[in-house]
Amino acid sequence: QVQVVESGGGLVQAGGSLRLSCTISGLVFGDYAMGWFRQAPGKEREAVSYIRWSDSDTYYADSVKDRFTISRDNAKNTLYLQMNALKPGDTGMYYCAPRIRYSRHWDEKSEYDYWGQGTQVTVSS
């Protein structure tokens, strides 16, 4: 049984930083590319960042480029998202998931499965 647990969210002022973590069990973490997504109230879940099997192969949504950094520690089965210079527009529930399909672009949520409960990020102005 695959379990995904996100953590590290919280309330922060604009300009602040947070580091999210995502721990996965029930699959061989190092075999999967991973994605971070977020969902604001009343909006669709959107892709934030993506990492293939090494830290050198990463992708970001334009809205977070140069502010967020995705990384992974395969020995700890853990994915990270360092978020700096946070803005109120970054507010939402953040989710991670392994990519299990390769039929569309990396930012399509249909490429992913085994979603966790998410971790809430709230950025105040």
XYZ file of N, CA, C and O in Angstrom:
500
model
N 0.847 -1.192 0.000
C 0.000 0.000 0.000
C 0.885 1.244 0.000
O 1.733 1.409 0.854
N 0.647 2.115 -0.945
C 1.443 3.333 -1.060
C 0.874 4.397 -0.130
O -0.325 4.649 -0.115
N 1.756 5.009 0.657
C 1.347 6.111 1.527
C 2.212 7.327 1.249
O 3.433 7.219 1.159
N 1.539 8.466 1.133
C 2.208 9.730 0.869
C 1.857 10.700 1.989
O 0.671 10.914 2.267
N 2.866 11.268 2.620
C 2.629 12.184 3.724
C 3.404 13.474 3.496
O 4.642 13.468 3.473
N 2.667 14.561 3.325
C 3.273 15.879 3.169
C 3.294 16.583 4.524
O 2.388 16.404 5.340
N 4.306 17.421 4.732
C 4.418 18.180 5.980
C 5.215 19.446 5.734
O 5.821 19.614 4.658
N 5.209 20.327 6.728
C 6.023 21.524 6.663
C 5.275 22.804 6.335
O 5.863 23.882 6.326
N 3.995 22.689 6.057
C 3.220 23.883 5.762
C 2.996 24.731 7.003
O 3.354 24.344 8.118
N 2.398 25.900 6.805
C 2.125 26.787 7.923
C 1.712 28.160 7.446
O 1.458 28.380 6.261
N 1.644 29.071 8.395
C 1.295 30.467 8.128
C 2.571 31.293 8.126
O 3.358 31.229 9.082
N 2.780 32.053 7.076
C 3.992 32.855 6.963
C 3.647 34.192 6.326
O 2.695 34.286 5.537
N 4.408 35.212 6.667
C 4.192 36.511 6.041
C 4.806 36.539 4.647
O 5.746 35.790 4.356
N 4.279 37.411 3.820
C 4.832 37.591 2.477
C 6.329 37.900 2.584
O 6.758 38.664 3.457
N 7.094 37.268 1.718
C 8.537 37.411 1.749
C 9.239 36.348 2.557
O 10.466 36.216 2.488
N 8.489 35.586 3.318
C 9.062 34.544 4.158
C 9.336 33.264 3.396
O 9.154 33.184 2.178
N 9.781 32.249 4.146
C 10.164 30.970 3.559
C 9.538 29.810 4.318
O 9.251 29.910 5.516
N 9.344 28.724 3.597
C 8.923 27.451 4.177
C 9.622 26.339 3.419
O 9.936 26.489 2.235
N 9.804 25.204 4.105
C 10.339 24.020 3.456
C 9.350 22.877 3.656
O 9.099 22.455 4.782
N 8.805 22.412 2.559
C 7.881 21.289 2.600
C 8.635 19.979 2.414
O 9.636 19.922 1.705
N 8.114 18.937 3.069
C 8.659 17.593 2.918
C 7.548 16.640 2.501
O 6.378 16.863 2.822
N 7.934 15.591 1.821
C 6.980 14.577 1.384
C 7.662 13.221 1.510
O 8.674 12.989 0.845
N 7.122 12.384 2.352
C 7.687 11.056 2.561
C 6.755 10.009 1.978
O 5.536 10.089 2.164
N 7.336 9.064 1.269
C 6.539 8.046 0.588
C 6.994 6.660 1.017
O 8.196 6.400 1.113
N 6.041 5.791 1.251
C 6.334 4.387 1.530
C 5.461 3.528 0.641
O 4.455 3.978 0.104
N 5.880 2.279 0.474
C 5.092 1.347 -0.322
C 5.500 1.255 -1.775
O 4.897 0.511 -2.551
N 6.495 2.028 -2.167
C 7.057 1.891 -3.509
C 8.537 2.232 -3.433
O 9.010 2.781 -2.432
N 9.269 1.921 -4.491
C 10.694 2.223 -4.527
C 10.836 3.672 -4.976
O 10.779 3.992 -6.165
N 11.009 4.544 -4.001
C 10.994 5.995 -4.245
C 11.947 6.399 -5.362
O 11.604 7.191 -6.229
N 13.138 5.849 -5.368
C 14.148 6.229 -6.351
C 13.792 5.866 -7.775
O 14.424 6.360 -8.723
N 12.762 5.038 -7.975
C 12.350 4.630 -9.316
C 11.381 5.613 -9.960
O 11.017 5.444 -11.131
N 10.932 6.612 -9.196
C 9.868 7.491 -9.682
C 10.297 8.943 -9.749
O 10.899 9.477 -8.800
N 9.926 9.582 -10.848
C 9.961 11.038 -10.886
C 8.820 11.542 -9.994
O 7.821 10.849 -9.811
N 8.982 12.739 -9.446
C 8.031 13.246 -8.464
C 7.580 14.663 -8.800
O 8.337 15.449 -9.366
N 6.376 14.990 -8.390
C 5.857 16.326 -8.618
C 5.253 16.939 -7.368
O 4.782 16.229 -6.484
N 5.310 18.249 -7.311
C 4.582 19.041 -6.315
C 3.466 19.783 -7.039
O 3.694 20.381 -8.096
N 2.285 19.768 -6.440
C 1.133 20.485 -6.949
C 0.536 21.322 -5.820
O 0.827 21.083 -4.647
N -0.296 22.271 -6.173
C -1.000 23.038 -5.156
C -2.405 23.340 -5.641
O -2.671 23.366 -6.841
N -3.272 23.577 -4.658
C -4.659 23.874 -4.983
C -5.175 24.946 -4.046
O -5.197 24.754 -2.826
N -5.559 26.076 -4.616
C -6.167 27.158 -3.856
C -7.677 26.930 -3.818
O -8.232 26.268 -4.697
N -8.355 27.479 -2.809
C -9.803 27.301 -2.714
C -10.510 27.749 -3.989
O -10.256 28.843 -4.507
N -11.378 26.899 -4.518
C -12.144 27.243 -5.698
C -11.390 27.154 -7.010
O -11.921 27.527 -8.056
N -10.153 26.668 -6.949
C -9.340 26.596 -8.169
C -8.909 25.162 -8.435
O -8.949 24.298 -7.568
N -8.461 24.937 -9.661
C -7.960 23.628 -10.043
C -6.598 23.377 -9.406
O -5.849 24.306 -9.117
N -6.295 22.104 -9.201
C -4.957 21.743 -8.745
C -3.964 22.020 -9.869
O -4.188 21.612 -11.013
N -2.889 22.703 -9.529
C -1.923 23.098 -10.554
C -0.531 22.606 -10.196
O -0.168 22.493 -9.019
N 0.245 22.346 -11.230
C 1.613 21.878 -11.028
C 2.503 23.016 -10.562
O 2.384 24.152 -11.031
N 3.395 22.697 -9.652
C 4.354 23.668 -9.134
C 5.764 23.318 -9.584
O 6.487 24.178 -10.080
N 6.132 22.054 -9.408
C 7.506 21.671 -9.722
C 7.595 20.170 -9.936
O 6.713 19.414 -9.514
N 8.675 19.771 -10.579
C 8.848 18.370 -10.973
C 10.324 18.035 -10.930
O 11.172 18.861 -11.306
N 10.621 16.815 -10.477
C 12.008 16.376 -10.440
C 12.088 14.956 -10.960
O 11.277 14.100 -10.596
N 13.066 14.713 -11.799
C 13.259 13.351 -12.280
C 14.107 12.607 -11.251
O 13.952 12.835 -10.058
N 14.972 11.795 -11.656
C 15.614 10.901 -10.708
C 16.820 11.513 -10.000
O 17.390 10.933 -9.101
N 17.226 12.689 -10.417
C 18.333 13.346 -9.740
C 18.020 14.827 -9.573
O 17.174 15.380 -10.269
N 18.708 15.459 -8.647
C 18.451 16.878 -8.371
C 18.804 17.777 -9.544
O 18.415 18.942 -9.564
N 19.519 17.281 -10.510
C 19.951 18.143 -11.608
C 18.904 18.268 -12.703
O 19.057 19.063 -13.619
N 17.840 17.509 -12.614
C 16.823 17.495 -13.666
C 15.499 17.936 -13.071
O 14.701 17.113 -12.628
N 15.288 19.244 -13.030
C 14.122 19.808 -12.364
C 13.383 20.778 -13.274
O 13.972 21.356 -14.200
N 12.106 20.969 -12.981
C 11.237 21.838 -13.776
C 10.342 22.621 -12.829
O 9.982 22.113 -11.757
N 9.957 23.837 -13.247
C 9.139 24.695 -12.398
C 8.066 25.403 -13.220
O 8.275 25.744 -14.381
N 6.937 25.654 -12.554
C 5.944 26.546 -13.130
C 6.540 27.949 -13.186
O 7.332 28.330 -12.315
N 6.147 28.714 -14.177
C 6.696 30.070 -14.322
C 6.450 30.912 -13.073
O 7.270 31.761 -12.714
N 5.326 30.677 -12.414
C 4.945 31.495 -11.257
C 5.857 31.300 -10.048
O 5.863 32.132 -9.142
N 6.622 30.200 -10.028
C 7.472 29.936 -8.863
C 8.956 29.866 -9.223
O 9.801 29.714 -8.333
N 9.255 29.985 -10.486
C 10.642 29.880 -10.930
C 11.504 30.921 -10.228
O 11.083 32.060 -10.033
N 12.684 30.541 -9.836
C 13.657 31.389 -9.140
C 13.287 31.673 -7.692
O 14.032 32.377 -6.988
N 12.161 31.137 -7.213
C 11.788 31.282 -5.800
C 11.718 29.936 -5.084
O 12.021 29.847 -3.902
N 11.310 28.908 -5.804
C 11.149 27.574 -5.223
C 12.257 26.658 -5.732
O 12.716 26.800 -6.873
N 12.651 25.706 -4.884
C 13.642 24.708 -5.279
C 13.162 23.329 -4.847
O 12.886 23.109 -3.661
N 13.072 22.423 -5.810
C 12.690 21.050 -5.528
C 13.946 20.206 -5.406
O 14.942 20.439 -6.100
N 13.912 19.250 -4.483
C 15.047 18.336 -4.331
C 14.528 17.022 -3.752
O 13.369 16.934 -3.321
N 15.399 16.023 -3.744
C 14.986 14.729 -3.231
C 16.160 14.034 -2.562
O 17.321 14.259 -2.919
N 15.835 13.195 -1.582
C 16.831 12.361 -0.915
C 16.332 10.925 -1.048
O 15.448 10.486 -0.293
N 16.858 10.214 -2.018
C 16.363 8.858 -2.290
C 16.644 7.905 -1.133
O 15.892 6.946 -0.922
N 17.701 8.155 -0.387
C 18.020 7.287 0.756
C 16.974 7.421 1.863
O 16.766 6.496 2.650
N 16.315 8.574 1.923
C 15.303 8.822 2.961
C 13.877 8.745 2.421
O 12.919 9.037 3.145
N 13.735 8.385 1.137
C 12.402 8.333 0.512
C 11.644 9.643 0.679
O 10.429 9.645 0.917
N 12.352 10.751 0.554
C 11.756 12.046 0.855
C 11.997 13.047 -0.268
O 13.086 13.135 -0.826
N 10.951 13.788 -0.543
C 10.959 14.877 -1.519
C 10.820 16.192 -0.752
O 10.124 16.251 0.270
N 11.466 17.243 -1.247
C 11.428 18.546 -0.584
C 10.997 19.637 -1.553
O 11.166 19.523 -2.768
N 10.481 20.712 -0.973
C 10.219 21.924 -1.748
C 10.585 23.112 -0.869
O 9.896 23.403 0.114
N 11.701 23.749 -1.199
C 12.108 24.965 -0.497
C 11.433 26.150 -1.173
O 11.620 26.361 -2.376
N 10.659 26.887 -0.398
C 9.894 27.999 -0.941
C 10.376 29.297 -0.300
O 10.259 29.476 0.911
N 10.915 30.179 -1.107
C 11.417 31.474 -0.641
C 10.611 32.600 -1.272
O 9.913 32.394 -2.269
N 10.731 33.784 -0.700
C 10.048 34.964 -1.231
C 8.577 34.679 -1.477
O 8.038 34.993 -2.542
N 7.933 34.098 -0.490
C 6.540 33.685 -0.655
C 5.615 34.874 -0.848
O 5.835 35.971 -0.301
N 4.577 34.639 -1.643
C 3.590 35.660 -1.967
C 2.203 35.166 -1.550
O 1.977 33.949 -1.492
N 1.269 36.078 -1.330
C -0.094 35.628 -1.006
C -0.669 34.687 -2.051
O -1.450 33.785 -1.721
N -0.291 34.851 -3.298
C -0.747 33.978 -4.373
C -0.235 32.558 -4.273
O -0.723 31.670 -4.986
N 0.720 32.307 -3.386
C 1.223 30.946 -3.185
C 0.366 30.172 -2.192
O 0.595 28.980 -1.964
N -0.606 30.821 -1.608
C -1.475 30.179 -0.623
C -2.249 29.025 -1.249
O -2.781 29.152 -2.349
N -2.305 27.917 -0.542
C -3.047 26.754 -1.013
C -2.625 25.501 -0.299
O -1.717 25.523 0.540
N -3.277 24.405 -0.646
C -2.892 23.099 -0.146
C -1.860 22.528 -1.108
O -2.091 22.509 -2.324
N -0.757 22.072 -0.577
C 0.330 21.545 -1.388
C 0.371 20.024 -1.289
O 0.325 19.467 -0.186
N 0.504 19.396 -2.448
C 0.513 17.943 -2.545
C 1.737 17.478 -3.318
O 2.201 18.165 -4.230
N 2.214 16.304 -2.977
C 3.231 15.660 -3.803
C 2.676 14.327 -4.285
O 1.742 13.769 -3.695
N 3.243 13.837 -5.366
C 2.811 12.553 -5.904
C 3.867 12.007 -6.850
O 4.577 12.791 -7.509
N 3.965 10.693 -6.942
C 4.865 10.094 -7.933
C 4.223 10.120 -9.313
O 3.003 9.949 -9.455
N 5.047 10.299 -10.314
C 4.558 10.252 -11.686
C 4.500 8.802 -12.132
O 5.516 8.109 -12.132
N 3.317 8.350 -12.511
C 3.152 6.949 -12.890
C 2.828 6.777 -14.365
O 2.765 5.641 -14.856
N 2.603 7.867 -15.092
C 2.314 7.795 -16.530
C 3.224 8.783 -17.253
O 3.645 9.789 -16.688
N 3.487 8.481 -18.501
C 4.320 9.341 -19.342
C 3.642 9.549 -20.683
O 4.262 9.421 -21.731
N 2.368 9.906 -20.648
C 1.620 10.111 -21.880
C 1.406 11.581 -22.193
O 1.060 11.926 -23.323
N 1.607 12.452 -21.200
C 1.384 13.883 -21.413
C 2.520 14.655 -20.761
O 3.522 14.083 -20.341
N 2.365 15.970 -20.684
C 3.405 16.819 -20.125
C 3.509 16.631 -18.609
O 2.537 16.251 -17.961
N 4.656 16.972 -18.050
C 4.888 16.752 -16.620
C 3.914 17.524 -15.738
O 3.667 17.127 -14.605
N 3.351 18.592 -16.221
C 2.487 19.413 -15.371
C 1.012 18.997 -15.417
O 0.156 19.703 -14.867
N 0.712 17.879 -16.069
C -0.651 17.357 -16.094
C -0.869 16.449 -14.885
O -0.157 15.447 -14.715
N -1.854 16.781 -14.058
C -2.047 15.991 -12.844
C -2.469 14.558 -13.144
O -2.301 13.661 -12.295
N -2.996 14.301 -14.316
C -3.386 12.936 -14.688
C -2.182 12.008 -14.831
O -2.347 10.789 -14.903
N -0.991 12.579 -14.880
C 0.234 11.769 -14.972
C 0.617 11.169 -13.611
O 1.495 10.307 -13.541
N -0.037 11.591 -12.563
C 0.362 11.250 -11.198
C -0.731 10.470 -10.474
O -1.914 10.547 -10.811
N -0.314 9.750 -9.444
C -1.272 9.028 -8.602
C -0.718 8.925 -7.195
O 0.434 9.294 -6.950
N -1.540 8.397 -6.275
C -1.178 8.234 -4.868
C -1.015 9.586 -4.185
O 0.015 9.888 -3.558
N -2.052 10.389 -4.285
C -2.040 11.693 -3.646
C -2.194 11.546 -2.134
O -2.979 10.742 -1.655
N -1.455 12.397 -1.391
C -1.590 12.428 0.057
C -2.667 13.406 0.482
O -3.452 13.882 -0.339
N -2.682 13.716 1.782
C -3.674 14.641 2.323
C -3.277 16.100 2.102
O -4.124 16.985 2.223
N -2.032 16.330 1.783
C -1.574 17.695 1.536
C -1.143 18.413 2.805
O -1.408 17.959 3.931
N -0.473 19.528 2.616
C -0.074 20.386 3.725
C -0.430 21.826 3.347
O -0.152 22.262 2.223
N -1.063 22.537 4.271
C -1.586 23.864 3.980
C -0.503 24.922 4.106
O 0.208 24.974 5.131
N -0.409 25.761 3.102
C 0.486 26.922 3.117
C -0.372 28.171 3.011
O -1.181 28.294 2.090
N -0.213 29.065 3.963
C -0.955 30.317 3.954
C 0.030 31.467 4.068
O 0.827 31.520 5.008
N -0.015 32.356 3.088
C 0.898 33.499 3.054
C 0.077 34.764 3.248
O -0.807 35.071 2.441
N 0.368 35.480 4.306
C -0.358 36.705 4.610
C 0.372 37.910 4.039
O 1.601 37.932 3.945
N -0.408 38.914 3.672
C 0.182 40.119 3.064
C 0.562 41.131 4.130
O 0.234 41.005 5.291
